[in-house]
């Protein structure tokens, strides 16, 4: 009877050791996945910041373009040099 109890304890210890090993592996996988998720979140935030910056620059460029086309003195004649340069910028 004692032999069966000892065998059962040994089997239980092996099973517990194996399950602990599997749990440690799963926790390492989880930690790696959490690090990847955090990196993706930082990349998404950087992308959002960049999109906002690009939209602001686009609006500023459109405002400047409109000011140059419709602002005070926009209908004044240009020199040949400026007319050629403006033709290259605004075809």
GROMACS .gro file of N, CA and C in nm:
model
  273
    1UNK      N    1   0.080  -0.118   0.000
    1UNK     CA    2   0.000   0.000   0.000
    1UNK      C    3   0.086   0.126   0.000
    2UNK      N    4   0.193   0.125   0.076
    2UNK     CA    5   0.280   0.241   0.083
    2UNK      C    6   0.347   0.264  -0.054
    3UNK      N    7   0.377   0.153  -0.124
    3UNK     CA    8   0.438   0.168  -0.257
    3UNK      C    9   0.345   0.244  -0.351
    4UNK      N   10   0.215   0.216  -0.344
    4UNK     CA   11   0.119   0.285  -0.431
    4UNK      C   12   0.110   0.433  -0.395
    5UNK      N   13   0.118   0.461  -0.268
    5UNK     CA   14   0.113   0.600  -0.223
    5UNK      C   15   0.237   0.675  -0.270
    6UNK      N   16   0.352   0.611  -0.257
    6UNK     CA   17   0.477   0.674  -0.303
    6UNK      C   18   0.473   0.694  -0.454
    7UNK      N   19   0.426   0.592  -0.527
    7UNK     CA   20   0.415   0.604  -0.673
    7UNK      C   21   0.318   0.716  -0.710
    8UNK      N   22   0.208   0.728  -0.637
    8UNK     CA   23   0.111   0.833  -0.665
    8UNK      C   24   0.171   0.972  -0.638
    9UNK      N   25   0.249   0.985  -0.533
    9UNK     CA   26   0.314   1.112  -0.501
    9UNK      C   27   0.415   1.148  -0.608
   10UNK      N   28   0.491   1.048  -0.655
   10UNK     CA   29   0.590   1.072  -0.760
   10UNK      C   30   0.520   1.116  -0.889
   11UNK      N   31   0.415   1.045  -0.926
   11UNK     CA   32   0.340   1.082  -1.047
   11UNK      C   33   0.282   1.222  -1.032
   12UNK      N   34   0.228   1.252  -0.915
   12UNK     CA   35   0.172   1.385  -0.891
   12UNK      C   36   0.281   1.492  -0.901
   13UNK      N   37   0.399   1.465  -0.848
   13UNK     CA   38   0.509   1.561  -0.856
   13UNK      C   39   0.552   1.582  -1.000
   14UNK      N   40   0.558   1.476  -1.079
   14UNK     CA   41   0.595   1.488  -1.221
   14UNK      C   42   0.491   1.570  -1.296
   15UNK      N   43   0.364   1.539  -1.270
   15UNK     CA   44   0.256   1.612  -1.338
   15UNK      C   45   0.259   1.760  -1.298
   16UNK      N   46   0.277   1.787  -1.169
   16UNK     CA   47   0.284   1.926  -1.124
   16UNK      C   48   0.405   1.998  -1.184
   17UNK      N   49   0.517   1.931  -1.192
   17UNK     CA   50   0.636   1.990  -1.253
   17UNK      C   51   0.613   2.021  -1.400
   18UNK      N   52   0.551   1.927  -1.471
   18UNK     CA   53   0.523   1.948  -1.612
   18UNK      C   54   0.425   2.064  -1.631
   19UNK      N   55   0.322   2.071  -1.549
   19UNK     CA   56   0.224   2.179  -1.561
   19UNK      C   57   0.287   2.315  -1.525
   20UNK      N   58   0.377   2.315  -1.429
   20UNK     CA   59   0.447   2.439  -1.395
   20UNK      C   60   0.532   2.485  -1.512
   21UNK      N   61   0.600   2.391  -1.577
   21UNK     CA   62   0.682   2.424  -1.694
   21UNK      C   63   0.594   2.482  -1.805
   22UNK      N   64   0.478   2.421  -1.830
   22UNK     CA   65   0.386   2.471  -1.933
   22UNK      C   66   0.332   2.609  -1.896
   23UNK      N   67   0.302   2.630  -1.768
   23UNK     CA   68   0.251   2.759  -1.723
   23UNK      C   69   0.356   2.868  -1.742
   24UNK      N   70   0.481   2.838  -1.709
   24UNK     CA   71   0.588   2.936  -1.728
   24UNK      C   72   0.603   2.972  -1.875
   25UNK      N   73   0.593   2.874  -1.963
   25UNK     CA   74   0.600   2.900  -2.106
   25UNK      C   75   0.485   2.987  -2.154
   26UNK      N   76   0.365   2.958  -2.103
   26UNK     CA   77   0.247   3.037  -2.141
   26UNK      C   78   0.260   3.180  -2.091
   27UNK      N   79   0.314   3.197  -1.971
   27UNK     CA   80   0.332   3.332  -1.918
   27UNK      C   81   0.436   3.409  -2.000
   28UNK      N   82   0.541   3.342  -2.043
   28UNK     CA   83   0.641   3.407  -2.127
   28UNK      C   84   0.579   3.448  -2.261
   29UNK      N   85   0.497   3.361  -2.318
   29UNK     CA   86   0.429   3.395  -2.443
   29UNK      C   87   0.336   3.514  -2.423
   30UNK      N   88   0.263   3.517  -2.310
   30UNK     CA   89   0.174   3.628  -2.281
   30UNK      C   90   0.252   3.759  -2.267
   31UNK      N   91   0.365   3.754  -2.197
   31UNK     CA   92   0.446   3.874  -2.180
   31UNK      C   93   0.498   3.925  -2.314
   32UNK      N   94   0.539   3.834  -2.400
   32UNK     CA   95   0.586   3.875  -2.533
   32UNK      C   96   0.472   3.937  -2.613
   33UNK      N   97   0.353   3.879  -2.604
   33UNK     CA   98   0.238   3.934  -2.677
   33UNK      C   99   0.201   4.072  -2.624
   34UNK      N  100   0.208   4.091  -2.492
   34UNK     CA  101   0.177   4.222  -2.435
   34UNK      C  102   0.278   4.327  -2.479
   35UNK      N  103   0.404   4.288  -2.492
   35UNK     CA  104   0.505   4.382  -2.541
   35UNK      C  105   0.477   4.420  -2.686
   36UNK      N  106   0.436   4.325  -2.767
   36UNK     CA  107   0.403   4.353  -2.907
   36UNK      C  108   0.282   4.446  -2.914
   37UNK      N  109   0.182   4.420  -2.832
   37UNK     CA  110   0.063   4.506  -2.830
   37UNK      C  111   0.101   4.648  -2.789
   38UNK      N  112   0.185   4.662  -2.690
   38UNK     CA  113   0.229   4.795  -2.646
   38UNK      C  114   0.306   4.866  -2.757
   39UNK      N  115   0.389   4.793  -2.830
   39UNK     CA  116   0.463   4.854  -2.941
   39UNK      C  117   0.367   4.900  -3.051
   40UNK      N  118   0.265   4.820  -3.078
   40UNK     CA  119   0.167   4.858  -3.179
   40UNK      C  120   0.087   4.981  -3.134
   41UNK      N  121   0.056   4.989  -3.007
   41UNK     CA  122  -0.015   5.106  -2.955
   41UNK      C  123   0.070   5.232  -2.969
   42UNK      N  124   0.200   5.221  -2.939
   42UNK     CA  125   0.289   5.337  -2.956
   42UNK      C  126   0.299   5.377  -3.102
   43UNK      N  127   0.306   5.279  -3.191
   43UNK     CA  128   0.312   5.310  -3.334
   43UNK      C  129   0.183   5.375  -3.382
   44UNK      N  130   0.070   5.328  -3.334
   44UNK     CA  131  -0.058   5.387  -3.372
   44UNK      C  132  -0.068   5.532  -3.323
   45UNK      N  133  -0.021   5.558  -3.202
   45UNK     CA  134  -0.024   5.694  -3.150
   45UNK      C  135   0.067   5.785  -3.233
   46UNK      N  136   0.186   5.736  -3.268
   46UNK     CA  137   0.276   5.815  -3.352
   46UNK      C  138   0.212   5.843  -3.488
   47UNK      N  139   0.142   5.746  -3.543
   47UNK     CA  140   0.075   5.765  -3.671
   47UNK      C  141  -0.037   5.869  -3.658
   48UNK      N  142  -0.113   5.864  -3.549
   48UNK     CA  143  -0.218   5.963  -3.528
   48UNK      C  144  -0.159   6.104  -3.520
   49UNK      N  145  -0.049   6.119  -3.448
   49UNK     CA  146   0.017   6.249  -3.436
   49UNK      C  147   0.063   6.296  -3.573
   50UNK      N  148   0.120   6.207  -3.651
   50UNK     CA  149   0.169   6.243  -3.785
   50UNK      C  150   0.053   6.283  -3.877
   51UNK      N  151  -0.060   6.213  -3.868
   51UNK     CA  152  -0.176   6.247  -3.952
   51UNK      C  153  -0.228   6.385  -3.915
   52UNK      N  154  -0.234   6.415  -3.786
   52UNK     CA  155  -0.279   6.548  -3.743
   52UNK      C  156  -0.183   6.655  -3.794
   53UNK      N  157  -0.054   6.630  -3.784
   53UNK     CA  158   0.046   6.727  -3.832
   53UNK      C  159   0.033   6.749  -3.982
   54UNK      N  160   0.016   6.642  -4.056
   54UNK     CA  161   0.003   6.654  -4.202
   54UNK      C  162  -0.124   6.729  -4.240
   55UNK      N  163  -0.233   6.705  -4.170
   55UNK     CA  164  -0.358   6.776  -4.198
   55UNK      C  165  -0.342   6.924  -4.167
   56UNK      N  166  -0.275   6.957  -4.056
   56UNK     CA  167  -0.252   7.097  -4.023
   56UNK      C  168  -0.166   7.165  -4.129
   57UNK      N  169  -0.062   7.097  -4.176
   57UNK     CA  170   0.022   7.154  -4.282
   57UNK      C  171  -0.056   7.171  -4.411
   58UNK      N  172  -0.146   7.075  -4.441
   58UNK     CA  173  -0.226   7.087  -4.564
   58UNK      C  174  -0.317   7.209  -4.557
   59UNK      N  175  -0.379   7.230  -4.441
   59UNK     CA  176  -0.467   7.345  -4.424
   59UNK      C  177  -0.387   7.475  -4.433
   60UNK      N  178  -0.270   7.478  -4.370
   60UNK     CA  179  -0.186   7.598  -4.378
   60UNK      C  180  -0.144   7.626  -4.520
   61UNK      N  181  -0.108   7.523  -4.595
   61UNK     CA  182  -0.067   7.542  -4.734
   61UNK      C  183  -0.184   7.590  -4.818
   62UNK      N  184  -0.304   7.535  -4.795
   62UNK     CA  185  -0.421   7.580  -4.870
   62UNK      C  186  -0.455   7.725  -4.837
   63UNK      N  187  -0.441   7.762  -4.710
   63UNK     CA  188  -0.466   7.900  -4.670
   63UNK      C  189  -0.368   7.994  -4.736
   64UNK      N  190  -0.240   7.959  -4.736
   64UNK     CA  191  -0.139   8.042  -4.801
   64UNK      C  192  -0.164   8.051  -4.951
   65UNK      N  193  -0.199   7.939  -5.012
   65UNK     CA  194  -0.227   7.937  -5.155
   65UNK      C  195  -0.344   8.030  -5.188
   66UNK      N  196  -0.449   8.022  -5.109
   66UNK     CA  197  -0.566   8.108  -5.132
   66UNK      C  198  -0.529   8.255  -5.113
   67UNK      N  199  -0.451   8.283  -5.008
   67UNK     CA  200  -0.408   8.421  -4.983
   67UNK      C  201  -0.327   8.476  -5.100
   68UNK      N  202  -0.238   8.394  -5.153
   68UNK     CA  203  -0.156   8.440  -5.266
   68UNK      C  204  -0.239   8.457  -5.392
   69UNK      N  205  -0.343   8.378  -5.408
   69UNK     CA  206  -0.426   8.388  -5.529
   69UNK      C  207  -0.532   8.497  -5.518
   70UNK      N  208  -0.585   8.520  -5.397
   70UNK     CA  209  -0.697   8.611  -5.383
   70UNK      C  210  -0.670   8.730  -5.293
   71UNK      N  211  -0.555   8.738  -5.230
   71UNK     CA  212  -0.527   8.844  -5.134
   71UNK      C  213  -0.500   8.977  -5.201
   72UNK      N  214  -0.468   9.076  -5.119
   72UNK     CA  215  -0.438   9.209  -5.167
   72UNK      C  216  -0.318   9.203  -5.260
   73UNK      N  217  -0.332   9.258  -5.378
   73UNK     CA  218  -0.223   9.261  -5.475
   73UNK      C  219  -0.211   9.134  -5.557
   74UNK      N  220  -0.305   9.042  -5.539
   74UNK     CA  221  -0.297   8.917  -5.615
   74UNK      C  222  -0.320   8.940  -5.763
   75UNK      N  223  -0.392   9.046  -5.797
   75UNK     CA  224  -0.418   9.072  -5.939
   75UNK      C  225  -0.315   9.166  -6.002
   76UNK      N  226  -0.213   9.207  -5.926
   76UNK     CA  227  -0.109   9.295  -5.980
   76UNK      C  228  -0.024   9.217  -6.079
   77UNK      N  229   0.022   9.283  -6.185
   77UNK     CA  230   0.105   9.213  -6.283
   77UNK      C  231   0.239   9.172  -6.221
   78UNK      N  232   0.288   9.057  -6.265
   78UNK     CA  233   0.414   9.004  -6.215
   78UNK      C  234   0.525   9.030  -6.314
   79UNK      N  235   0.646   9.031  -6.263
   79UNK     CA  236   0.759   9.040  -6.354
   79UNK      C  237   0.770   8.908  -6.431
   80UNK      N  238   0.848   8.907  -6.538
   80UNK     CA  239   0.862   8.784  -6.616
   80UNK      C  240   0.916   8.670  -6.530
   81UNK      N  241   1.011   8.701  -6.444
   81UNK     CA  242   1.070   8.598  -6.358
   81UNK      C  243   0.965   8.538  -6.264
   82UNK      N  244   0.889   8.626  -6.198
   82UNK     CA  245   0.787   8.576  -6.105
   82UNK      C  246   0.674   8.505  -6.179
   83UNK      N  247   0.637   8.552  -6.298
   83UNK     CA  248   0.531   8.487  -6.374
   83UNK      C  249   0.574   8.346  -6.411
   84UNK      N  250   0.699   8.330  -6.454
   84UNK     CA  251   0.750   8.198  -6.489
   84UNK      C  252   0.753   8.107  -6.365
   85UNK      N  253   0.799   8.160  -6.252
   85UNK     CA  254   0.806   8.080  -6.129
   85UNK      C  255   0.665   8.045  -6.080
   86UNK      N  256   0.573   8.138  -6.086
   86UNK     CA  257   0.436   8.109  -6.043
   86UNK      C  258   0.373   8.007  -6.135
   87UNK      N  259   0.404   8.011  -6.262
   87UNK     CA  260   0.351   7.912  -6.356
   87UNK      C  261   0.401   7.773  -6.325
   88UNK      N  262   0.520   7.761  -6.269
   88UNK     CA  263   0.572   7.631  -6.232
   88UNK      C  264   0.508   7.580  -6.103
   89UNK      N  265   0.476   7.672  -6.010
   89UNK     CA  266   0.416   7.634  -5.884
   89UNK      C  267   0.267   7.605  -5.901
   90UNK      N  268   0.198   7.693  -5.975
   90UNK     CA  269   0.053   7.678  -5.999
   90UNK      C  270   0.028   7.659  -6.148
   91UNK      N  271   0.041   7.539  -6.197
   91UNK     CA  272   0.024   7.519  -6.343
   91UNK      C  273  -0.119   7.545  -6.389
   0.00000   0.00000   0.00000
